[in-house]
Coordinates of C-alpha atoms and ligand atoms in Angstrom, one line a residue:
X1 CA -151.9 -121.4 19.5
X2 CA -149.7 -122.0 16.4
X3 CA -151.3 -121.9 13.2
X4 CA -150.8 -123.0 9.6
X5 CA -152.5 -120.7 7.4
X6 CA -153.0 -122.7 3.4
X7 CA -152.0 -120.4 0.3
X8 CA -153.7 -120.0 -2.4
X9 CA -151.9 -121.6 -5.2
X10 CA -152.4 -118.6 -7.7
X11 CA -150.2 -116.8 -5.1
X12 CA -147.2 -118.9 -6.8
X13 CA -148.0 -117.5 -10.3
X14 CA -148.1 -114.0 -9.6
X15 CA -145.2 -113.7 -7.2
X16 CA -143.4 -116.4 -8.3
X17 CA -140.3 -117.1 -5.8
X18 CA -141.9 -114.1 -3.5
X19 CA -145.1 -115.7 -2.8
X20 CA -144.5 -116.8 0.9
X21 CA -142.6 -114.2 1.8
X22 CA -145.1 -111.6 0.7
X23 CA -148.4 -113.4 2.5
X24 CA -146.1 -113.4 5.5
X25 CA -145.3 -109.5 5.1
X26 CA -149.2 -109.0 4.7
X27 CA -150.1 -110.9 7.5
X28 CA -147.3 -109.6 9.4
X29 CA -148.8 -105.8 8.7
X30 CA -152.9 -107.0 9.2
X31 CA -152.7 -109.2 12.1
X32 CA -151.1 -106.9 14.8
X33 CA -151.5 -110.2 17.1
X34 CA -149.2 -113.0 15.0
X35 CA -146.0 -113.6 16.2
X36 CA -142.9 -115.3 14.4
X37 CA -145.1 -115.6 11.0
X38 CA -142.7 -117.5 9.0
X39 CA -143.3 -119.4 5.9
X40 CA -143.2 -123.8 6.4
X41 CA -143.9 -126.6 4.8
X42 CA -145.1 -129.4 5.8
X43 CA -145.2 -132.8 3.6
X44 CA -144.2 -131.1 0.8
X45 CA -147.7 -128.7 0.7
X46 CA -146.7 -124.9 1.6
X47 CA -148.4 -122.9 4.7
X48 CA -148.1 -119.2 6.5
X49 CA -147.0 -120.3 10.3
X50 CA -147.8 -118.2 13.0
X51 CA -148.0 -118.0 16.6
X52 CA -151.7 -116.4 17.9
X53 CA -153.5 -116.0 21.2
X54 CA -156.7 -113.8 19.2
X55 CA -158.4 -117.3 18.6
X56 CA -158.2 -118.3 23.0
X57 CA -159.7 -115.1 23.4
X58 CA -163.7 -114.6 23.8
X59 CA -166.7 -115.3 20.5
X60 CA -166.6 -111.8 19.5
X61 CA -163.0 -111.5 19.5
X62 CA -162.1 -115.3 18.1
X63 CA -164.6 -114.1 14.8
X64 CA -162.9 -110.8 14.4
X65 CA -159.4 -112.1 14.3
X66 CA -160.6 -115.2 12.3
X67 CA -162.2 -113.0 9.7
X68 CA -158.5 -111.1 9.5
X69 CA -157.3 -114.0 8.5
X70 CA -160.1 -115.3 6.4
X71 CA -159.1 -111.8 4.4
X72 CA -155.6 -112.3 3.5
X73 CA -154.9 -112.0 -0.2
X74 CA -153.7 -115.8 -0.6
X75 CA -155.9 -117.6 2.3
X76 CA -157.5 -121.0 1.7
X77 CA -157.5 -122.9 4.4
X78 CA -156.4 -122.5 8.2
X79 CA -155.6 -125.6 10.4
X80 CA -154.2 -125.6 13.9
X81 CA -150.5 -127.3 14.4
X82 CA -151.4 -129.5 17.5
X83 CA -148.6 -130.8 19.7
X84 CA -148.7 -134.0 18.7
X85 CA -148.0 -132.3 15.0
X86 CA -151.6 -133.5 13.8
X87 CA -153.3 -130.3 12.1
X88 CA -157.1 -129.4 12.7
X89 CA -158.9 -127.6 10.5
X90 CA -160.4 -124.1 11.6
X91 CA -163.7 -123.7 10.3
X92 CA -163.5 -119.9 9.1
X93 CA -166.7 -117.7 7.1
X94 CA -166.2 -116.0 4.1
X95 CA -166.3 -112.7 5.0
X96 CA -166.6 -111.5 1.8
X97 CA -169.8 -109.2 0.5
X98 CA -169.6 -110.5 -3.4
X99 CA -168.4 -113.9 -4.4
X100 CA -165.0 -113.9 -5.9
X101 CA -166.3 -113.5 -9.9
X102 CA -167.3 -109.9 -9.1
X103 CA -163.9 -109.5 -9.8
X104 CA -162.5 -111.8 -12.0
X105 CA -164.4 -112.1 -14.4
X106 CA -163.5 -109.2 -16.3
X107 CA -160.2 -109.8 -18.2
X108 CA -158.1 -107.1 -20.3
X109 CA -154.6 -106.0 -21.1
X110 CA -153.3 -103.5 -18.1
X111 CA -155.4 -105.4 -15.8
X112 CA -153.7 -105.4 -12.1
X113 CA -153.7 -109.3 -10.6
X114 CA -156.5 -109.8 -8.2
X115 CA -154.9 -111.0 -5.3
X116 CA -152.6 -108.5 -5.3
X117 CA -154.7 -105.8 -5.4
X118 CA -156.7 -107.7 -2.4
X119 CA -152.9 -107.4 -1.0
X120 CA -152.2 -104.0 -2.0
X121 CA -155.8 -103.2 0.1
X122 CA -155.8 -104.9 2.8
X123 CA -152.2 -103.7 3.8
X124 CA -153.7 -100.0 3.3
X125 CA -156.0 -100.7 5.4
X126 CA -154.2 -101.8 7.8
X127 CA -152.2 -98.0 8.0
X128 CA -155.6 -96.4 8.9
X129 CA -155.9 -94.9 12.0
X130 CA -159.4 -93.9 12.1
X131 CA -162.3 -95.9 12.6
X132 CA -164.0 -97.8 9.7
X133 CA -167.6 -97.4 9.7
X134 CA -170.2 -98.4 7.2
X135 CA -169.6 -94.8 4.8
X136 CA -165.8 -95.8 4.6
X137 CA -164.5 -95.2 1.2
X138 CA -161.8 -96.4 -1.2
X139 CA -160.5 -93.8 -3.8
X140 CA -158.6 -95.5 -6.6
X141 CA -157.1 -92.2 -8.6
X142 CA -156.1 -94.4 -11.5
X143 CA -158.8 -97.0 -11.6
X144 CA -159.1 -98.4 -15.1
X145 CA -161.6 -100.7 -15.5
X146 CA -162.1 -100.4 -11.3
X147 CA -160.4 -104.1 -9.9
X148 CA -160.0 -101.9 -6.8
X149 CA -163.2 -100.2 -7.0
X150 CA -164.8 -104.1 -6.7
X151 CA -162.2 -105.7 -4.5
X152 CA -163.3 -102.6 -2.1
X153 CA -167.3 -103.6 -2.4
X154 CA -166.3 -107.1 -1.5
X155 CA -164.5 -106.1 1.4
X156 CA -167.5 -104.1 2.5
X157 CA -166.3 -100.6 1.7
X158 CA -168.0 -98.0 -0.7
X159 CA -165.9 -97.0 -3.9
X160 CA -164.6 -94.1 -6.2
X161 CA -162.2 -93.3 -9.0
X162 CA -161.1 -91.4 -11.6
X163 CA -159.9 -93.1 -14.6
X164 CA -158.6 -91.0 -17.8
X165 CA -159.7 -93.8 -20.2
X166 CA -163.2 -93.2 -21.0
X167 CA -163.7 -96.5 -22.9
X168 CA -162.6 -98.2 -19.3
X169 CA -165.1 -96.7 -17.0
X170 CA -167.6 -97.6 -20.0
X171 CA -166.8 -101.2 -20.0
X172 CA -166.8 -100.8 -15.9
X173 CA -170.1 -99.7 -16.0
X174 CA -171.3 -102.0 -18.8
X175 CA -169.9 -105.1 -16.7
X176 CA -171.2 -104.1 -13.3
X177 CA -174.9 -103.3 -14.6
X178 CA -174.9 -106.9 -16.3
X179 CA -173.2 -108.3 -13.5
X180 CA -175.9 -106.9 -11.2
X181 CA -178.7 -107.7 -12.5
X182 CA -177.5 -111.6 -13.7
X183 CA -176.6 -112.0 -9.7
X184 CA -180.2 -110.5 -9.1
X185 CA -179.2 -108.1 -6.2
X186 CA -181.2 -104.9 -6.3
X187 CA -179.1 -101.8 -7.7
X188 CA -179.0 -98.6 -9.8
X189 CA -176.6 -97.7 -12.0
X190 CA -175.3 -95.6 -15.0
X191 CA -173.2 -93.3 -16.4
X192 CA -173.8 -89.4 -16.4
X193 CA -172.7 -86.1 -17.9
X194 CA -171.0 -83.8 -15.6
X195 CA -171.4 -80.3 -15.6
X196 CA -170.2 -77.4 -13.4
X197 CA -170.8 -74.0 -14.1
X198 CA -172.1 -74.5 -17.4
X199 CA -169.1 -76.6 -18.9
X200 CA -168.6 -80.2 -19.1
X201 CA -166.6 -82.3 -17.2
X202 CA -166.7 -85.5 -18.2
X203 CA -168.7 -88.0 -17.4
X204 CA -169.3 -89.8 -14.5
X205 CA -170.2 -93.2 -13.5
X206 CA -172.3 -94.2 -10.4
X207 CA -173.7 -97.0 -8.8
X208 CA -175.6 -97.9 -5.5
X209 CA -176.1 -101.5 -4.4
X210 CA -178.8 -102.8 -1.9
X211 CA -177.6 -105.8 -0.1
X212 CA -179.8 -107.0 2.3
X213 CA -177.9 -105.7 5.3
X214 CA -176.6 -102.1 3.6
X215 CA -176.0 -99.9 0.7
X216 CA -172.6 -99.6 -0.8
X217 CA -171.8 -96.6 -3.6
X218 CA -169.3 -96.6 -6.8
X219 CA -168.4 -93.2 -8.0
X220 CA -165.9 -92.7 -11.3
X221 CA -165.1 -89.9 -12.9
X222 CA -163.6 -89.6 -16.3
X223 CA -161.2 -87.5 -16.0
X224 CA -157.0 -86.6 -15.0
X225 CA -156.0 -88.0 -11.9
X226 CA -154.5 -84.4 -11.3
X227 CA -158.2 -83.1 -11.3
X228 CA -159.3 -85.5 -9.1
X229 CA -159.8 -82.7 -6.1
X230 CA -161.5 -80.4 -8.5
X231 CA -163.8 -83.5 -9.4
X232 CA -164.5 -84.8 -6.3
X233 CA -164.4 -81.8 -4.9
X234 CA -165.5 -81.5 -0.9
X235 CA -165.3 -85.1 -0.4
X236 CA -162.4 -86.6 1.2
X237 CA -161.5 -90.5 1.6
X238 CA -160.2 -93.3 4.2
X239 CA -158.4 -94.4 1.9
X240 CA -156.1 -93.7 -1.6
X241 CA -155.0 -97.3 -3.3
X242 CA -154.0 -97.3 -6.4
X243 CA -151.8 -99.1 -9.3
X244 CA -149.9 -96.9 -10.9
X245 CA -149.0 -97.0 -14.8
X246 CA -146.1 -98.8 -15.1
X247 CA -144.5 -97.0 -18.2
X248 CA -145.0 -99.7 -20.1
X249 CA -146.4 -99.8 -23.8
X250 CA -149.7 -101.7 -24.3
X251 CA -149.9 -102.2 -28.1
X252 CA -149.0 -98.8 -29.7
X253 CA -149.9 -96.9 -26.4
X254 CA -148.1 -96.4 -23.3
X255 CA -150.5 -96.5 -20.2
X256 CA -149.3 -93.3 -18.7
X257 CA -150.8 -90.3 -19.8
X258 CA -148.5 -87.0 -19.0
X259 CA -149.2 -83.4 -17.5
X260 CA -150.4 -82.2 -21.6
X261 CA -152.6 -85.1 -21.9
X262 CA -150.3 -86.5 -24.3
X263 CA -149.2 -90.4 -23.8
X264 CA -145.4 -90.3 -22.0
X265 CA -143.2 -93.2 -20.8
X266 CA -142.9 -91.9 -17.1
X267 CA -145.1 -92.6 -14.4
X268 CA -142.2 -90.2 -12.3
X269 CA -143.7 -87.0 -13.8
X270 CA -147.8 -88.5 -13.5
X271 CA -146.5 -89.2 -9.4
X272 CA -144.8 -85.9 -9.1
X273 CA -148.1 -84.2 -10.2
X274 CA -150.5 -86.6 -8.5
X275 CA -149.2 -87.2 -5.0
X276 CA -150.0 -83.7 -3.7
X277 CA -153.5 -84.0 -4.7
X278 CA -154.2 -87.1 -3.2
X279 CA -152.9 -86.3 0.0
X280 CA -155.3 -83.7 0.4
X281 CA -158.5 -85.8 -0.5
X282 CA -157.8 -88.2 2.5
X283 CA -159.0 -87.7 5.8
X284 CA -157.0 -87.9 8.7
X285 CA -155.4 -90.8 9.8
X286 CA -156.5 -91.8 6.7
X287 CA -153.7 -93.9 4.1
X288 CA -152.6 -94.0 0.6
X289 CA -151.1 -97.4 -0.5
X290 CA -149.4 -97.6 -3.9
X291 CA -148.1 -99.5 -6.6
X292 CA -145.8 -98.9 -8.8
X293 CA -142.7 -100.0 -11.1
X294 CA -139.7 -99.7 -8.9
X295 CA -137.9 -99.9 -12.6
X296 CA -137.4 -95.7 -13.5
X297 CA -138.6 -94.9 -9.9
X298 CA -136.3 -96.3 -7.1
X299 CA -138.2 -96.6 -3.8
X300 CA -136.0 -94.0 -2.0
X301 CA -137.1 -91.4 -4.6
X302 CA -140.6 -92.3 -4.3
X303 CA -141.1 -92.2 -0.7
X304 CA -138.9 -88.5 -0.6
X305 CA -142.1 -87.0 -2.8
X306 CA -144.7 -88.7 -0.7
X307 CA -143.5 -87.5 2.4
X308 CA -143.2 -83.8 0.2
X309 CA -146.9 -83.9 0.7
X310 CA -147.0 -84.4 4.6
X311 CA -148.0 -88.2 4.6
X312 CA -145.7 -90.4 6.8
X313 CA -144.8 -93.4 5.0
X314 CA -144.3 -97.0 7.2
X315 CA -141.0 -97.7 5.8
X316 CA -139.7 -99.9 8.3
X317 CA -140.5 -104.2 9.1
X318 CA -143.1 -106.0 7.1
X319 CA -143.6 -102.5 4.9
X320 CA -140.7 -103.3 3.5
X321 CA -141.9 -106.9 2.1
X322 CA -143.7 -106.5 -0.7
X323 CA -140.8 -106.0 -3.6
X324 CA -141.6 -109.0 -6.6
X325 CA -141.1 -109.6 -10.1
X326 CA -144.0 -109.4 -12.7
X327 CA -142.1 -109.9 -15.8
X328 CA -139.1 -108.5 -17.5
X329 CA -140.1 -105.1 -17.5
X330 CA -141.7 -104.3 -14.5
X331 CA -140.2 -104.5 -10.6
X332 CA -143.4 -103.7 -8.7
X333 CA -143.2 -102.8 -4.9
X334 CA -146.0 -101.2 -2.5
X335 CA -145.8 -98.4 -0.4
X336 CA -148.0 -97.2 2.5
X337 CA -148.3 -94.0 3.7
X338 CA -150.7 -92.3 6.8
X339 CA -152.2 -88.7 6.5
X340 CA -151.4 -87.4 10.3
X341 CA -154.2 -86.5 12.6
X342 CA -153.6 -82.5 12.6
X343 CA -152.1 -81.4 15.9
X344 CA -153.1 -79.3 18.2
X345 CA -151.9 -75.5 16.9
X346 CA -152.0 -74.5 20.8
X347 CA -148.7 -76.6 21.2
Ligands
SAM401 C1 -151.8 -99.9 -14.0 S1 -153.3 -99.3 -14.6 C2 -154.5 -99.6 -13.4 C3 -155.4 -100.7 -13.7 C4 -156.5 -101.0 -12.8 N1 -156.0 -101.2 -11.4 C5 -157.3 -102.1 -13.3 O1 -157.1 -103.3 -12.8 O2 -158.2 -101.9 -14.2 C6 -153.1 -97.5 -14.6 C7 -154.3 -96.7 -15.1 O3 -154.0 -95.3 -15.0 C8 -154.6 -94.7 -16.1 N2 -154.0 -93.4 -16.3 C9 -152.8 -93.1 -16.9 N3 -152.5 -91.8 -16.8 C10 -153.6 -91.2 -16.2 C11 -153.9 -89.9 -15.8 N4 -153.1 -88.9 -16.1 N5 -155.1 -89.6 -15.2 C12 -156.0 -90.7 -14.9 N6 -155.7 -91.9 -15.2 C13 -154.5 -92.2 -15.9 C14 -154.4 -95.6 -17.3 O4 -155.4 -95.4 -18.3 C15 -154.6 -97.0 -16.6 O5 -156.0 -97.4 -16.6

C-alpha cells in the first residue's frame, strides 16, 4: 500500500530546508516495515511517501503499525495514494497519554524544540533491543526544565533526570503540580531533600500520576550529571536521551557547567566526563540517544568517546539523517547508541 504521510508545518520552522528529509530519516529508523520513504509533493502541499504492507496485515497488527506512524515527531494526517492518484484518508488514534500542552506550554530560553525532542525519542527508542513494558523508563542526564521528562509521559514511559539548575527542576515541579491538578488527573507530587549517610544531596523532585489505565513516575535530581550513578544509584534505565548544552551563552551564562562546577564553553569536556557514566546506568540492550552541537564537537570525535564506553553506535543509513541548522551558532545532529546484551563469558 503506498502512503502519504502529512507534516506538521512547525516541522518547516525548526528544520528549515531539513524538514522532509529528517521525518523521512525518523520514519525510516521507527517503521522497520516502510520501503522507499521519500519525501513528495503533491499539489503544491508536502507529504512523507512510503511504500507499507503493516496496514494489509491483521487488526492487531494494522493498530500497532498505525500507532508508529501516528507517533512520528511531524505527523498530521495520513491518506492512502490510490491508483487512480485519489488519496483516502486513514483514520489514525492519538496515541498519546497527555494532550500535546503538557508540553508546550512551558516556554524559556535554553528550551529544546518539542518536536524534535519527540524526534530525538522516538529514534532512541527505536535502538532498544529489549522489550518495553509498562516500568520502562527515560533518563534525561541533563533535563532542565524536563521537555523530555514530559514528552516520555506522553509516550507512555515513566521519567528521570538530573538537572544541575536547581531553579529548573523548581519551575518543573511548580508547572507539573499546577498542570496536574488544572487537567484534574489524580497525582502526587513535590520536591524533597536528599540525604545519604547524614549529608545532603540535593534535592529531589518526584511525581506519580494515576491515569485511569496505569501509574507513570518522574524522578529529578538536582545535581551533576557526573553524579548521576551515585544519585540514582542501583537503578538502571531503557533509555538515556538527552540535549546536550550547546556551548552557547544565555544572557551572561553559558549553559554548560564544567568538571569544578564552574560555568565553561565546552560541552567536549561535560561529554568526556558524562558518557562513561551513562553507559553504565542503562540496561542491556538498552540506548542512549544524543543531541548535541556538531560546532566544537565533530561527529567522528563524538562517536570515538561513546564507543570508549562499550555502547555500539548505529552510524550507518537513516542514523546518519538527522544533521540541521538551528541558527548561526549551533549545528545540532543526533546520535544513537545500544548498550550490548553481555555475552556469554563461556565463549
Ligand atoms: C540544552 S539544555 C537541555 C534543555 C532541556 N532539554 C529542556 O528542554 O529543558 C542542557 C541542560 O544541561 C544543564 N547542565 C549543564 N551542565 C550540567 C552539568 N554539569 N550537570 C547537570 N546538568 C548540566 C543545563 O543547566 C541545561 O539545563
Amino acid at each position: 500500500m503506498r502512503l502519504l504521510m502529512l507534516a506538521n508545518p512547525g516541522a518547516n520552522r525548526v528544520y528549515a530546508a531539513h524538514a522532509m528529509t529528517m521525518a523521512a530519516a525518523e520514519l525510516a529508523v521507527c517503521a522497520p516495515g516502510a520501503r522507499e520513504v521519500t519525501p513528495r509533493t503533491v499539489a503544491g502541499v508536502s507529504y512523507l511517501g512510503f511504500e507499507t504492507d503493516a496496514l494489509d496485515a491483521d487488526e492487531a497488527d494494522r493498530t500497532a503499525a498505525l500507532r508508529l506512524i501516528a507517533r512520528q515527531s511531524t505527523f498530521l494526517a495520513l491518506f492512502e495514494e490510490r491508483a487512480d492518484g485519489l488519496l483516502a484518508p486513514i483514520e489514525v488514534a492519538d496515541p498519546d497519554l497527555f494532550e500535546d500542552d503538557l508540553v508546550t506550554i512551558p516556554k524559556y530560553q535554553g528550551k529544546t524544540n518539542e518536536q524534535f525532542t519527540r524526534l530525538l525519542l522516538n529514534v532512541t527508542l527505536a535502538a532498544v533491543e529489549r522489550p518495553l513494558d509498562e516500568h520502562a523508563t527515560v533518563l534525561d542526564p541533563l533535563c532542565g526544565r524536563g521537555t523530555t521528562l514530559t514528552t516520555a509521559w506522553t509516550a507512555g514511559l515513566n521519567a528521570a533526570g538530573v538537572e544541575v539548575d536547581e531553579k529548573a527542576v523548581e519551575q518543573l515541579s511548580a508547572f507539573l503540580k499546577t498542570y496536574l491538578r488544572r487537567k484534574r488527573v489524580k497525582h502526587k507530587a513535590d520536591m524533597v531533600p536528599v540525604r545519604r549517610e547524614g549529608k545532603s544531596l540535593g534535592r529531589k523532585f518526584e511525581a506519580t500520576v494515576h491515569l485511569p489505565d496505569r501509574d507513570l513516575t518522574m524522578g529529578v535530581f538536582t545535581g551533576d550529571t557526573r553524579s548521576s550513578a551515585k544519585l540514582w544509584g542501583k537503578r538502571r534505565f531503557d533509555a538515556v536521551v538527552t540535549d546536550a548544552p550547546y556551548g552557547v551563552v544565555h544572557g551572561s551564562r553559558s549553559d554548560v557547567v564544567g568538571t569544578t562546577g564552574k560555568r565553561d564553553r565546552s560541552p567536549a569536556g561535560l561529554l568526556k566526563g558524562s558518557l562513561g557514566v551513562w553507559a553504565h546506568q542503562l540496561k542491556e540492550g538498552g540506548a542512549l540517544g544524543l543531541a548535541w552541537n556538531t560546532h566544537g564537537l565533530g561527529r567522528d570525535d563524538l562517536v570515538a568517546m561513546v564507543e570508549e564506553t562499550g555502547l555500539v553506535v548505529r552510524n550507518d543509513g537513516p542514523w546518519l539523517g538527522f544533521d540541521h541548522r538551528v541558527d548561526s551558532a549551533i549545528q545540532r545532529d543526533v546520535l544513537v547508541a545500544v548498550k550490548p546484551l553481555e555475552t556469554d563469558p563461556a565463549h
